[in-house]
Short mmCIF file of C-alpha atoms and ligand atoms in Angstrom, two decimals:
data_model
loop_
_atom_site.label_atom_id
_atom_site.label_comp_id
_atom_site.label_asym_id
_atom_site.label_seq_id
_atom_site.Cartn_x
_atom_site.Cartn_y
_atom_site.Cartn_z
CA MET A 385 -18.35 1.06 103.60
CA GLY A 386 -17.32 4.53 102.37
CA LYS A 387 -19.45 7.25 100.76
CA TYR A 388 -18.29 6.38 97.23
CA VAL A 389 -19.26 2.72 97.71
CA ASP A 390 -22.63 3.75 99.20
CA GLU A 391 -23.31 5.89 96.12
CA LEU A 392 -22.52 2.96 93.83
CA ILE A 393 -24.77 0.66 95.87
CA ASN A 394 -27.66 3.17 95.59
CA LYS A 395 -27.05 3.43 91.87
CA VAL A 396 -27.08 -0.36 91.37
CA ASN A 397 -30.35 -0.62 93.33
CA GLU A 398 -31.97 2.14 91.31
CA LEU A 399 -30.85 0.57 88.00
CA LYS A 400 -32.03 -2.87 89.09
CA ARG A 401 -35.52 -1.44 89.65
CA ARG A 402 -35.50 0.52 86.39
CA ARG A 403 -34.33 -2.43 84.26
CA ARG A 404 -36.29 -5.09 86.17
CA ALA A 405 -32.97 -6.79 86.69
CA VAL A 406 -31.49 -9.22 89.19
CA VAL A 407 -27.85 -9.73 90.04
CA LEU A 408 -26.70 -13.32 90.52
CA ALA A 409 -23.29 -13.58 92.18
CA HIS A 410 -20.88 -16.40 92.82
CA ASN A 411 -19.59 -17.10 96.35
CA TYR A 412 -16.11 -15.80 95.34
CA GLN A 413 -17.28 -12.27 94.53
CA THR A 414 -16.02 -9.30 96.56
CA PRO A 415 -17.99 -8.39 99.74
CA GLU A 416 -19.62 -5.33 98.14
CA VAL A 417 -20.77 -7.32 95.09
CA GLN A 418 -22.16 -10.05 97.36
CA GLU A 419 -24.04 -7.35 99.30
CA ILE A 420 -25.88 -5.93 96.26
CA ALA A 421 -26.62 -9.37 94.75
CA ASP A 422 -30.16 -10.77 94.80
CA PHE A 423 -28.72 -14.24 95.15
CA VAL A 424 -25.25 -15.55 96.04
CA GLY A 425 -24.37 -19.21 95.58
CA ASP A 426 -22.29 -21.99 94.05
CA SER A 427 -22.42 -22.94 90.36
CA LEU A 428 -25.25 -25.46 90.79
CA GLU A 429 -27.44 -23.08 92.80
CA LEU A 430 -26.76 -20.26 90.35
CA SER A 431 -27.85 -22.31 87.34
CA ARG A 432 -31.02 -23.36 89.18
CA LYS A 433 -31.70 -19.72 90.11
CA ALA A 434 -31.10 -18.64 86.50
CA MET A 435 -33.73 -21.17 85.38
CA GLU A 436 -36.45 -20.03 87.76
CA CYS A 437 -35.81 -16.29 87.71
CA ASP A 438 -38.59 -14.07 86.29
CA ALA A 439 -36.72 -10.77 85.88
CA ASP A 440 -36.22 -9.24 82.40
CA VAL A 441 -32.48 -8.91 82.84
CA ILE A 442 -29.92 -11.08 84.62
CA VAL A 443 -26.59 -9.51 85.49
CA PHE A 444 -24.11 -12.26 86.12
CA ALA A 445 -21.36 -11.52 88.65
CA GLY A 446 -19.04 -14.44 88.04
CA VAL A 447 -16.77 -15.79 85.32
CA SER A 448 -17.85 -16.13 81.70
CA PHE A 449 -18.83 -19.84 81.71
CA MET A 450 -21.38 -19.02 84.42
CA ALA A 451 -22.87 -16.14 82.42
CA GLU A 452 -22.99 -18.43 79.37
CA MET A 453 -24.93 -21.03 81.37
CA ALA A 454 -27.46 -18.41 82.43
CA ALA A 455 -27.81 -17.30 78.79
CA ALA A 456 -28.25 -20.86 77.53
CA LEU A 457 -30.95 -21.51 80.14
CA ASN A 458 -32.75 -18.21 79.44
CA PRO A 459 -32.92 -17.73 75.67
CA ASP A 460 -35.66 -15.09 76.06
CA LYS A 461 -33.93 -12.99 78.67
CA VAL A 462 -31.17 -10.46 78.48
CA VAL A 463 -28.13 -11.84 80.27
CA LEU A 464 -25.38 -9.31 80.93
CA HIS A 465 -21.79 -10.07 81.88
CA PRO A 466 -20.21 -6.83 83.15
CA VAL A 467 -16.63 -7.87 82.25
CA PRO A 468 -16.60 -10.36 79.37
CA GLU A 469 -12.86 -10.96 79.70
CA SER A 470 -13.29 -12.49 83.15
CA GLY A 471 -12.91 -16.09 82.03
CA CYS A 472 -11.95 -19.23 83.93
CA PRO A 473 -8.49 -20.53 82.92
CA LEU A 474 -9.52 -24.06 83.91
CA ALA A 475 -12.23 -24.03 81.22
CA ASN A 476 -9.64 -23.49 78.46
CA PHE A 477 -7.99 -26.86 79.13
CA LEU A 478 -10.79 -28.71 77.31
CA PRO A 479 -11.67 -27.33 73.86
CA PRO A 480 -14.60 -28.99 72.01
CA SER A 481 -12.21 -30.65 69.52
CA MET A 482 -10.62 -32.54 72.41
CA VAL A 483 -14.03 -33.88 73.51
CA ARG A 484 -14.59 -35.18 69.97
CA GLU A 485 -11.15 -36.84 70.04
CA TYR A 486 -11.89 -38.61 73.36
CA ARG A 487 -15.23 -39.77 71.95
CA ARG A 488 -13.50 -41.23 68.89
CA ASN A 489 -10.87 -42.97 71.03
CA LEU A 490 -13.25 -44.27 73.69
CA PRO A 491 -16.51 -44.95 71.86
CA GLY A 492 -19.43 -45.70 74.18
CA ALA A 493 -17.88 -44.10 77.29
CA PRO A 494 -20.12 -41.26 78.55
CA ILE A 495 -18.47 -37.86 78.49
CA VAL A 496 -19.12 -35.81 81.60
CA VAL A 497 -17.84 -32.25 81.70
CA TYR A 498 -17.35 -29.97 84.66
CA VAL A 499 -19.44 -26.81 84.57
CA ASN A 500 -16.14 -24.86 84.43
CA SER A 501 -15.96 -25.42 80.67
CA LEU A 502 -16.74 -23.54 77.47
CA ALA A 503 -20.30 -23.58 76.09
CA ALA A 504 -19.06 -25.26 72.87
CA THR A 505 -17.44 -27.98 75.00
CA LYS A 506 -20.63 -28.57 76.99
CA ALA A 507 -22.54 -28.87 73.72
CA GLU A 508 -20.32 -31.83 72.73
CA SER A 509 -20.76 -33.65 76.05
CA ASP A 510 -23.35 -36.07 77.47
CA TYR A 511 -23.64 -34.58 80.96
CA VAL A 512 -22.59 -31.43 82.79
CA VAL A 513 -21.84 -31.50 86.51
CA THR A 514 -20.71 -29.07 89.16
CA SER A 515 -18.55 -29.84 92.17
CA ALA A 516 -21.83 -30.25 94.10
CA SER A 517 -23.35 -32.79 91.72
CA ALA A 518 -20.39 -34.64 90.11
CA HIS A 519 -20.24 -37.74 92.30
CA ARG A 520 -24.04 -38.04 92.58
CA LEU A 521 -24.52 -37.99 88.81
CA ILE A 522 -21.53 -40.19 87.99
CA SER A 523 -22.53 -42.83 90.56
CA LYS A 524 -25.94 -43.07 88.84
CA LEU A 525 -24.43 -43.91 85.43
CA ASP A 526 -24.49 -47.61 84.48
CA ASP A 527 -21.07 -47.36 82.81
CA ASP A 528 -17.89 -48.05 84.76
CA LEU A 529 -15.60 -46.20 82.36
CA ILE A 530 -16.25 -42.47 82.18
CA VAL A 531 -14.48 -39.59 80.51
CA PHE A 532 -14.39 -36.51 82.75
CA GLY A 533 -12.74 -33.11 82.29
CA PRO A 534 -11.20 -30.64 82.55
CA ASP A 535 -10.30 -30.67 86.27
CA LYS A 536 -7.91 -33.49 87.20
CA ASN A 537 -8.36 -33.03 90.96
CA LEU A 538 -12.15 -33.20 90.85
CA ALA A 539 -11.86 -36.20 88.49
CA GLU A 540 -9.63 -38.00 91.01
CA HIS A 541 -11.96 -37.07 93.90
CA VAL A 542 -15.00 -38.43 92.06
CA ALA A 543 -13.13 -41.64 91.13
CA GLU A 544 -12.22 -42.13 94.81
CA ILE A 545 -15.83 -41.71 95.94
CA THR A 546 -17.62 -43.64 93.20
CA GLY A 547 -15.03 -46.36 92.50
CA LYS A 548 -15.50 -45.78 88.76
CA SER A 549 -12.64 -45.73 86.24
CA ILE A 550 -12.33 -42.14 85.19
CA VAL A 551 -10.28 -41.04 82.21
CA THR A 552 -9.31 -37.41 82.82
CA ALA A 553 -9.61 -35.19 79.80
CA PRO A 554 -6.96 -33.84 79.58
CA PRO A 555 -4.82 -35.47 82.32
CA TYR A 556 -3.34 -32.09 83.35
CA GLY A 557 -6.36 -29.70 83.60
CA HIS A 558 -6.40 -27.67 86.81
CA CYS A 559 -7.48 -24.42 88.46
CA PRO A 560 -4.32 -22.37 89.11
CA VAL A 561 -5.75 -20.94 92.36
CA HIS A 562 -6.48 -24.33 93.91
CA GLU A 563 -3.48 -26.15 92.40
CA TYR A 564 -0.75 -23.66 93.34
CA LEU A 565 -2.10 -21.37 96.10
CA LEU A 566 -4.06 -24.00 98.02
CA ASN A 567 -1.59 -26.86 97.83
CA GLU A 568 -0.35 -29.00 100.73
CA TYR A 569 2.36 -26.49 101.68
CA TYR A 570 -0.04 -23.59 102.34
CA VAL A 571 -2.73 -25.75 103.88
CA ARG A 572 -0.39 -27.50 106.34
CA LYS A 573 1.09 -24.13 107.35
CA ALA A 574 -2.42 -22.78 108.03
CA LEU A 575 -3.42 -25.85 110.05
CA GLU A 576 -0.20 -25.65 112.09
CA SER A 577 -0.71 -21.98 112.90
CA HIS A 578 -4.25 -22.55 114.22
CA ARG A 579 -4.41 -25.09 117.00
CA ASP A 580 -7.68 -27.01 117.25
CA SER A 581 -8.58 -26.41 113.65
CA VAL A 582 -10.49 -28.40 111.04
CA LEU A 583 -10.13 -28.10 107.30
CA VAL A 584 -12.96 -27.72 104.81
CA ALA A 585 -11.77 -27.94 101.20
CA HIS A 586 -12.97 -27.62 97.63
CA PRO A 587 -12.50 -30.72 95.42
CA GLU A 588 -10.36 -28.69 92.99
CA THR A 589 -7.57 -28.84 95.61
CA PRO A 590 -4.82 -31.46 95.19
CA ARG A 591 -5.16 -34.92 96.77
CA GLY A 592 -2.75 -34.14 99.67
CA VAL A 593 -5.13 -31.37 100.78
CA ARG A 594 -8.31 -33.38 100.34
CA LYS A 595 -6.78 -36.19 102.41
CA VAL A 596 -6.37 -33.97 105.49
CA ALA A 597 -9.75 -32.23 105.06
CA SER A 598 -12.66 -33.02 107.36
CA PHE A 599 -15.07 -32.03 104.61
CA VAL A 600 -14.74 -31.74 100.82
CA GLY A 601 -17.46 -30.16 98.71
CA SER A 602 -18.66 -27.29 96.54
CA THR A 603 -18.43 -23.74 97.87
CA SER A 604 -22.01 -23.77 99.21
CA GLN A 605 -21.63 -27.29 100.60
CA MET A 606 -18.51 -26.07 102.44
CA LEU A 607 -20.62 -23.26 103.95
CA ARG A 608 -23.32 -25.68 105.05
CA ALA A 609 -20.71 -27.99 106.64
CA ILE A 610 -19.31 -25.32 109.00
CA PRO A 611 -21.98 -25.52 111.76
CA ARG A 612 -21.46 -29.30 112.01
CA PHE A 613 -18.06 -28.79 113.68
CA ASP A 614 -17.56 -28.08 117.40
CA LYS A 615 -17.81 -24.41 118.27
CA ASP A 616 -14.28 -24.29 119.73
CA LYS A 617 -12.67 -25.39 116.43
CA THR A 618 -11.14 -22.89 114.02
CA ILE A 619 -12.45 -23.55 110.52
CA VAL A 620 -9.70 -23.36 107.89
CA VAL A 621 -11.19 -22.76 104.45
CA ALA A 622 -9.26 -24.19 101.47
CA THR A 623 -10.77 -22.42 98.52
CA GLU A 624 -10.79 -18.95 96.94
CA GLU A 625 -10.69 -16.33 99.71
CA GLY A 626 -14.08 -14.77 98.78
CA LEU A 627 -15.87 -17.65 100.50
CA VAL A 628 -14.49 -16.57 103.87
CA TYR A 629 -16.50 -13.31 103.80
CA ARG A 630 -19.68 -15.27 103.14
CA ALA A 631 -18.85 -17.85 105.82
CA ARG A 632 -18.15 -15.19 108.47
CA LYS A 633 -21.37 -13.40 107.60
CA LEU A 634 -23.42 -16.59 107.94
CA TYR A 635 -21.69 -17.71 111.15
CA PRO A 636 -20.50 -14.57 112.97
CA ASP A 637 -19.82 -16.48 116.19
CA ARG A 638 -17.36 -18.90 114.54
CA ARG A 639 -13.61 -18.54 114.01
CA ILE A 640 -13.14 -18.91 110.23
CA VAL A 641 -9.81 -18.33 108.47
CA PRO A 642 -8.61 -18.71 104.88
CA ALA A 643 -6.03 -21.46 104.22
CA ASN A 644 -4.20 -18.84 102.15
CA PRO A 645 -5.43 -15.22 102.04
CA LEU A 646 -3.57 -14.84 98.73
CA ALA A 647 -5.70 -17.51 97.06
CA VAL A 648 -7.52 -14.97 94.92
CA CYS A 649 -9.18 -15.71 91.59
CA ILE A 650 -8.32 -12.57 89.67
CA ASP A 651 -10.97 -13.34 87.07
CA MET A 652 -13.77 -13.46 89.65
CA LYS A 653 -12.50 -10.20 91.12
CA LYS A 654 -12.66 -8.37 87.77
CA ILE A 655 -16.37 -7.82 88.48
CA THR A 656 -16.75 -4.66 90.57
CA LEU A 657 -19.65 -2.46 91.66
CA ARG A 658 -18.59 0.08 89.04
CA SER A 659 -18.66 -2.53 86.28
CA ILE A 660 -22.16 -3.61 87.37
CA VAL A 661 -23.40 0.00 87.28
CA ARG A 662 -21.92 0.46 83.80
CA SER A 663 -23.37 -2.85 82.66
CA LEU A 664 -26.90 -1.86 83.73
CA GLU A 665 -26.59 1.68 82.40
CA LEU A 666 -25.37 0.66 78.95
CA MET A 667 -27.02 -2.81 78.91
CA LYS A 668 -23.62 -4.31 78.16
CA TYR A 669 -22.18 -6.88 77.62
CA ARG A 670 -25.00 -9.07 76.44
CA VAL A 671 -24.12 -12.77 76.38
CA VAL A 672 -25.20 -14.10 73.01
CA LEU A 673 -24.60 -17.76 72.23
CA ASP A 674 -24.79 -19.47 68.90
CA GLN A 675 -28.38 -20.81 68.84
CA SER A 676 -27.55 -24.41 68.03
CA ILE A 677 -24.86 -24.50 70.75
CA ALA A 678 -27.27 -22.90 73.24
CA LYS A 679 -29.94 -25.51 72.44
CA LYS A 680 -27.52 -28.40 72.92
CA VAL A 681 -26.16 -26.90 76.16
CA ARG A 682 -29.71 -26.48 77.46
CA GLU A 683 -30.53 -30.11 76.68
CA VAL A 684 -27.34 -31.39 78.35
CA ILE A 685 -27.88 -29.22 81.45
CA GLU A 686 -31.56 -30.11 81.79
CA ARG A 687 -30.81 -33.83 81.44
CA SER A 688 -28.04 -33.53 84.03
CA LEU A 689 -30.07 -31.47 86.51
CA GLU A 690 -32.92 -33.97 86.24
CA MET A 691 -30.54 -36.77 87.30
CA VAL A 692 -29.44 -35.03 90.49
CA LYS A 693 -32.79 -33.57 91.59
P1 13P B 1897 -18.52 -24.09 93.02
O1 13P B 1897 -19.44 -24.66 92.00
O2 13P B 1897 -18.17 -25.05 94.10
O3 13P B 1897 -19.07 -22.81 93.57
O4 13P B 1897 -17.11 -23.78 92.33
C1 13P B 1897 -16.92 -22.98 91.23
C2 13P B 1897 -15.49 -22.69 91.03
O5 13P B 1897 -15.15 -21.96 90.12
C3 13P B 1897 -14.52 -23.27 91.92
O6 13P B 1897 -13.26 -22.77 91.68
FE1 SF4 B 1898 -11.84 -20.90 87.47
FE2 SF4 B 1898 -10.27 -21.43 89.53
FE3 SF4 B 1898 -11.34 -19.02 89.29
FE4 SF4 B 1898 -12.86 -21.14 89.94
S1 SF4 B 1898 -11.22 -20.23 91.15
S2 SF4 B 1898 -13.35 -19.57 88.44
S3 SF4 B 1898 -11.86 -22.75 88.72
S4 SF4 B 1898 -9.86 -19.99 87.91
#
């Protein structure tokens, strides 16, 4: 890395010590943000880390719903989100009013929401899951009819695994990166251009992709699956391109390629080293949730985490 980047890294490390801060980063962050992070992981691991962390300040390098989760789980800590406008477009598909409408129309059916949702939406739900915990939690529910949102692809994947009837709320919610840049067209092209390859995919990808994948799971589960494949296979990774850096770092002797190098989540990439330095210098932007929403979110998350321990 260049001199300018080295200076920023030194600055982040100095500020982390001064503020007694930790940086939690999602697997899709840029290489330099992953390098300065105290912990890098998927959404489930990051919420667990946020719960057990004993620093005074948590800087969240991820999209806003992740920073909100950390804030809800740590009411006594300062949680900073360096770029508050880095949101997840998938989360906007399911506003809290829509959850209330589904509850009115399907009374008695548990409402399970994906972690990629707004805090106010989580507060209206019965359970919160991540791509790592969705099928485990849903298979433990006694009910056969379940409302799940906002990702239609994950909903379909969970229905296929658990055999439950899942009503997708709304029927069209999707992640634009996985839906359009990691569709069958790009994935088939990648598999054709690498002979002897296997596909590992995120459950937010469309069904045609999941069907040809040798493994489907959360970003960290995808990482853990890689060493299970023969060494001579090329691993094609069907998720946001940031995971490939992490995968190559963990398994330097493996051939790992992105299914589409242009599958970039621009919101995740809004967090930069510079924005982290500024965040720690100015103690901005503090994530402050409405207290009653935060309390409800905490209860829903704790209940859900307990079920998938
Ligand atoms: P994971 O929980 O699998 O890390 O996924 C988060 C996400 O935003 C996927 O697009
Ligand atoms: Fe949201 Fe998709 Fe970005 Fe994940 S990759 S944070 S689901 S927009």
